[in-house]
mmCIF file of C-alpha atoms in Angstrom:
data_model
loop_
_atom_site.group_PDB
_atom_site.id
_atom_site.type_symbol
_atom_site.label_atom_id
_atom_site.label_comp_id
_atom_site.label_asym_id
_atom_site.label_seq_id
_atom_site.Cartn_x
_atom_site.Cartn_y
_atom_site.Cartn_z
ATOM 1 C CA MET Z 1 191.544 157.098 -177.185
ATOM 2 C CA SER Z 2 194.950 155.661 -176.285
ATOM 3 C CA SER Z 3 196.045 155.512 -172.675
ATOM 4 C CA LYS Z 4 198.759 158.098 -173.418
ATOM 5 C CA ALA Z 5 196.208 160.548 -174.845
ATOM 6 C CA GLU Z 6 193.883 159.869 -171.916
ATOM 7 C CA ILE Z 7 196.642 160.610 -169.376
ATOM 8 C CA LEU Z 8 197.644 163.815 -171.158
ATOM 9 C CA GLN Z 9 194.008 164.947 -171.319
ATOM 10 C CA LYS Z 10 193.591 164.402 -167.564
ATOM 11 C CA ILE Z 11 196.769 166.388 -166.903
ATOM 12 C CA ARG Z 12 195.510 169.295 -169.032
ATOM 13 C CA GLN Z 13 192.153 169.265 -167.210
ATOM 14 C CA ASN Z 14 193.791 169.367 -163.800
ATOM 15 C CA GLN Z 15 196.162 172.298 -164.274
ATOM 16 C CA PRO Z 16 196.067 174.866 -161.470
ATOM 17 C CA ASN Z 17 194.796 178.329 -162.359
ATOM 18 C CA ILE Z 18 197.511 180.016 -160.337
ATOM 19 C CA ILE Z 19 199.753 182.189 -162.468
ATOM 20 C CA THR Z 20 202.830 183.546 -160.765
ATOM 21 C CA ASP Z 21 205.691 185.629 -162.008
ATOM 22 C CA LEU Z 22 209.085 184.035 -162.345
ATOM 23 C CA PRO Z 23 211.488 184.925 -159.551
ATOM 24 C CA ASP Z 24 213.835 187.888 -159.992
ATOM 25 C CA LEU Z 25 217.198 186.290 -160.691
ATOM 26 C CA THR Z 26 219.118 189.563 -160.681
ATOM 27 C CA LEU Z 27 219.492 189.069 -156.933
ATOM 28 C CA LEU Z 28 221.903 186.210 -157.646
ATOM 29 C CA SER Z 29 224.359 188.562 -159.320
ATOM 30 C CA SER Z 30 223.975 191.434 -156.904
ATOM 31 C CA GLU Z 31 226.850 190.287 -154.729
ATOM 32 C CA ASP Z 32 229.588 192.886 -154.594
ATOM 33 C CA TYR Z 33 232.607 190.901 -155.744
ATOM 34 C CA ASN Z 34 235.332 191.267 -158.326
ATOM 35 C CA VAL Z 35 234.192 189.309 -161.394
ATOM 36 C CA LEU Z 36 237.694 188.972 -162.868
ATOM 37 C CA ASP Z 37 239.256 187.734 -159.616
ATOM 38 C CA THR Z 38 236.419 185.253 -159.189
ATOM 39 C CA TYR Z 39 236.910 183.990 -162.742
ATOM 40 C CA LYS Z 40 240.650 183.468 -162.215
ATOM 41 C CA THR Z 41 240.160 181.716 -158.867
ATOM 42 C CA VAL Z 42 237.509 179.336 -160.168
ATOM 43 C CA LEU Z 43 239.570 178.560 -163.285
ATOM 44 C CA LYS Z 44 242.612 177.729 -161.170
ATOM 45 C CA ASN Z 45 240.521 175.514 -158.883
ATOM 46 C CA ILE Z 46 239.304 173.409 -161.808
ATOM 47 C CA GLY Z 47 242.758 172.920 -163.320
ATOM 48 C CA GLY Z 48 243.015 175.803 -165.782
ATOM 49 C CA GLU Z 49 245.476 178.664 -165.904
ATOM 50 C CA SER Z 50 244.893 182.331 -166.646
ATOM 51 C CA VAL Z 51 247.301 184.893 -168.048
ATOM 52 C CA GLU Z 52 246.426 188.566 -168.211
ATOM 53 C CA VAL Z 53 247.631 190.231 -171.427
ATOM 54 C CA VAL Z 54 247.229 193.623 -173.037
ATOM 55 C CA SER Z 55 248.010 192.660 -176.641
ATOM 56 C CA TYR Z 56 248.308 189.810 -179.095
ATOM 57 C CA GLN Z 57 252.067 190.366 -179.020
ATOM 58 C CA GLU Z 58 252.090 189.243 -175.371
ATOM 59 C CA ILE Z 59 250.157 186.118 -176.383
ATOM 60 C CA LEU Z 60 252.701 185.425 -179.147
ATOM 61 C CA ASN Z 61 255.555 185.789 -176.651
ATOM 62 C CA PHE Z 62 253.852 183.469 -174.170
ATOM 63 C CA ILE Z 63 253.314 180.792 -176.812
ATOM 64 C CA ARG Z 64 256.943 181.081 -178.003
ATOM 65 C CA ASN Z 65 258.210 180.693 -174.425
ATOM 66 C CA ASN Z 66 255.889 177.899 -173.281
ATOM 67 C CA TYR Z 67 255.103 175.651 -176.245
ATOM 68 C CA ALA Z 68 257.220 173.693 -178.712
ATOM 69 C CA LEU Z 69 256.941 175.626 -181.971
ATOM 70 C CA ASP Z 70 258.056 172.597 -183.973
ATOM 71 C CA ARG Z 71 254.778 170.895 -183.062
ATOM 72 C CA ARG Z 72 251.485 171.677 -184.790
ATOM 73 C CA ILE Z 73 249.794 174.826 -183.487
ATOM 74 C CA ILE Z 74 246.561 176.029 -185.090
ATOM 75 C CA THR Z 75 244.417 179.131 -184.715
ATOM 76 C CA THR Z 76 241.666 181.089 -186.406
ATOM 77 C CA ILE Z 77 243.192 184.371 -185.248
ATOM 78 C CA PRO Z 78 245.280 186.165 -187.935
ATOM 79 C CA GLU Z 79 247.288 188.086 -185.312
ATOM 80 C CA LEU Z 80 248.845 184.773 -184.192
ATOM 81 C CA SER Z 81 249.939 183.563 -187.645
ATOM 82 C CA GLU Z 82 253.629 183.928 -186.696
ATOM 83 C CA VAL Z 83 253.394 180.865 -184.432
ATOM 84 C CA ALA Z 84 250.242 179.070 -185.593
ATOM 85 C CA LEU Z 85 248.754 177.749 -188.810
ATOM 86 C CA LEU Z 86 245.734 179.474 -190.339
ATOM 87 C CA ASN Z 87 243.375 178.190 -193.048
ATOM 88 C CA TRP Z 88 242.931 174.644 -191.724
ATOM 89 C CA GLU Z 89 239.172 175.016 -191.188
ATOM 90 C CA ASN Z 90 238.274 173.074 -194.338
ATOM 91 C CA ASP Z 91 240.677 170.197 -193.683
ATOM 92 C CA ASP Z 92 239.366 166.748 -192.833
ATOM 93 C CA PRO Z 93 238.870 166.781 -189.020
ATOM 94 C CA HIS Z 94 240.865 163.537 -188.793
ATOM 95 C CA THR Z 95 243.972 165.444 -189.896
ATOM 96 C CA LEU Z 96 243.807 167.475 -186.680
ATOM 97 C CA GLN Z 97 244.794 164.469 -184.570
ATOM 98 C CA ASN Z 98 248.355 165.760 -184.132
ATOM 99 C CA VAL Z 99 247.502 169.293 -182.985
ATOM 100 C CA GLU Z 100 249.561 170.196 -179.952
ATOM 101 C CA LEU Z 101 247.913 173.573 -179.282
ATOM 102 C CA ALA Z 102 244.725 175.166 -180.577
ATOM 103 C CA VAL Z 103 244.204 178.871 -179.917
ATOM 104 C CA ILE Z 104 240.658 180.182 -180.262
ATOM 105 C CA LYS Z 105 238.539 183.082 -179.055
ATOM 106 C CA ALA Z 106 235.502 182.988 -176.807
ATOM 107 C CA HIS Z 107 232.495 185.248 -177.100
ATOM 108 C CA PHE Z 108 232.400 185.682 -173.318
ATOM 109 C CA GLY Z 109 233.216 183.981 -170.026
ATOM 110 C CA VAL Z 110 231.321 183.337 -166.795
ATOM 111 C CA ALA Z 111 232.958 183.993 -163.421
ATOM 112 C CA GLU Z 112 230.911 181.618 -161.262
ATOM 113 C CA ASN Z 113 232.169 178.493 -163.085
ATOM 114 C CA SER Z 114 234.911 179.860 -165.399
ATOM 115 C CA ALA Z 115 232.963 178.693 -168.466
ATOM 116 C CA LEU Z 116 233.733 180.184 -171.875
ATOM 117 C CA TRP Z 117 231.058 180.428 -174.584
ATOM 118 C CA VAL Z 118 232.275 179.375 -178.034
ATOM 119 C CA THR Z 119 230.365 178.811 -181.259
ATOM 120 C CA ASP Z 120 231.183 177.227 -184.588
ATOM 121 C CA ALA Z 121 231.590 180.725 -186.022
ATOM 122 C CA ILE Z 122 234.883 181.119 -184.122
ATOM 123 C CA LEU Z 123 236.048 177.524 -183.674
ATOM 124 C CA GLY Z 124 237.187 176.791 -187.203
ATOM 125 C CA GLN Z 125 235.924 173.237 -186.724
ATOM 126 C CA ARG Z 126 233.731 171.833 -183.982
ATOM 127 C CA VAL Z 127 236.315 169.254 -183.015
ATOM 128 C CA THR Z 128 239.027 171.877 -182.366
ATOM 129 C CA PRO Z 129 238.756 172.314 -178.581
ATOM 130 C CA PHE Z 130 238.371 168.587 -178.006
ATOM 131 C CA ILE Z 131 241.076 167.085 -180.222
ATOM 132 C CA ALA Z 132 244.056 169.327 -179.429
ATOM 133 C CA GLN Z 133 246.481 168.249 -176.716
ATOM 134 C CA TYR Z 134 246.350 171.751 -175.225
ATOM 135 C CA LEU Z 135 243.822 174.514 -175.620
ATOM 136 C CA ALA Z 136 244.248 178.274 -175.300
ATOM 137 C CA ILE Z 137 241.227 180.551 -175.346
ATOM 138 C CA ILE Z 138 241.295 184.326 -175.588
ATOM 139 C CA VAL Z 139 238.525 186.342 -173.955
ATOM 140 C CA LYS Z 140 238.284 190.047 -173.252
ATOM 141 C CA LYS Z 141 238.231 190.943 -169.565
ATOM 142 C CA SER Z 142 235.237 193.176 -170.235
ATOM 143 C CA ASP Z 143 233.352 190.137 -171.560
ATOM 144 C CA ILE Z 144 233.438 188.198 -168.281
ATOM 145 C CA LEU Z 145 229.940 187.929 -166.796
ATOM 146 C CA ALA Z 146 229.200 187.133 -163.164
ATOM 147 C CA THR Z 147 226.658 184.306 -163.491
ATOM 148 C CA MET Z 148 225.241 181.719 -165.861
ATOM 149 C CA HIS Z 149 221.901 183.529 -165.623
ATOM 150 C CA GLN Z 150 223.526 186.552 -167.232
ATOM 151 C CA ALA Z 151 225.157 184.280 -169.806
ATOM 152 C CA TYR Z 152 221.839 182.776 -170.860
ATOM 153 C CA GLU Z 153 220.304 186.244 -171.033
ATOM 154 C CA LYS Z 154 223.136 187.260 -173.357
ATOM 155 C CA ILE Z 155 222.719 184.159 -175.528
ATOM 156 C CA GLY Z 156 218.958 184.681 -175.663
ATOM 157 C CA ASN Z 157 217.240 182.945 -178.550
ATOM 158 C CA LEU Z 158 220.140 183.209 -180.965
ATOM 159 C CA GLU Z 159 220.623 180.139 -183.110
ATOM 160 C CA TYR Z 160 223.928 178.390 -183.680
ATOM 161 C CA GLY Z 161 224.934 175.365 -185.691
ATOM 162 C CA PHE Z 162 227.105 174.384 -182.736
ATOM 163 C CA ALA Z 163 227.910 176.104 -179.463
ATOM 164 C CA THR Z 164 229.191 175.050 -176.071
ATOM 165 C CA PHE Z 165 230.544 176.238 -172.769
ATOM 166 C CA ILE Z 166 234.108 175.132 -172.026
ATOM 167 C CA ALA Z 167 235.420 175.249 -168.466
ATOM 168 C CA GLY Z 168 238.907 174.018 -167.671
ATOM 169 C CA PRO Z 169 240.740 171.076 -169.197
ATOM 170 C CA SER Z 170 238.879 167.816 -169.601
ATOM 171 C CA LYS Z 171 238.648 165.881 -166.370
ATOM 172 C CA THR Z 172 237.120 162.882 -164.694
ATOM 173 C CA ALA Z 173 236.949 161.655 -161.127
ATOM 174 C CA ASP Z 174 235.368 158.299 -161.892
ATOM 175 C CA ILE Z 175 238.563 156.312 -161.526
ATOM 176 C CA GLU Z 176 238.978 155.477 -157.834
ATOM 177 C CA GLN Z 177 237.470 158.889 -156.991
ATOM 178 C CA SER Z 178 240.695 160.527 -158.061
ATOM 179 C CA LEU Z 179 240.668 163.639 -160.261
ATOM 180 C CA VAL Z 180 242.401 163.070 -163.597
ATOM 181 C CA LEU Z 181 242.975 166.058 -165.896
ATOM 182 C CA GLY Z 182 243.140 165.588 -169.655
ATOM 183 C CA ALA Z 183 241.247 162.328 -169.536
ATOM 184 C CA HIS Z 184 239.258 162.784 -172.751
ATOM 185 C CA GLY Z 185 240.191 165.979 -174.494
ATOM 186 C CA ALA Z 186 242.584 168.849 -173.956
ATOM 187 C CA ARG Z 187 245.129 168.032 -171.265
ATOM 188 C CA GLY Z 188 245.466 171.674 -170.326
ATOM 189 C CA LEU Z 189 243.621 174.954 -170.748
ATOM 190 C CA ILE Z 190 245.091 178.404 -170.607
ATOM 191 C CA VAL Z 191 242.833 181.431 -170.780
ATOM 192 C CA PHE Z 192 244.321 184.665 -172.041
ATOM 193 C CA LEU Z 193 242.427 187.518 -170.381
ATOM 194 C CA LEU Z 194 242.797 190.378 -172.851
ATOM 195 C CA ASP Z 195 242.444 194.050 -171.865
#
């Protein structure tokens, strides 16, 4: 018997017989606070911006007024085709190097850390949120959860080819302990909170 097998066998033999229930984590989300306000505050504190909208038309107007339309804007959302390119999902990812703004949807958001859950099913390409200069993500207000515990309950055991939480623009504080936004990815994040 190898020493590894011997160690593992001794560990198995010395397991305690105590079986306890996992703690009730619903207590963590029982605080009486406004989930949407918390989301917006946390997002602002980590360098992101939120804009409350009631329609895709308001998103179109915001993009027209705040981004250079002569630069490359991409999306997977047909309602935004007036200002952004569709049908780029099958392009070579290297051709996305000049994307100024990528607009995508999120499945849901999390108030406690302003994270947004995105999967390859809605990204177009996995590289999308990381290669664009600026990133805009649309999430329904009703899809903002209070805690990560609720988020993981919602995700459950579903399988994805690729999925990630995105919170704020990319950032680092390694350089002289100074926060730098847009260090290695999107330089800015705007979250459209849709009614």
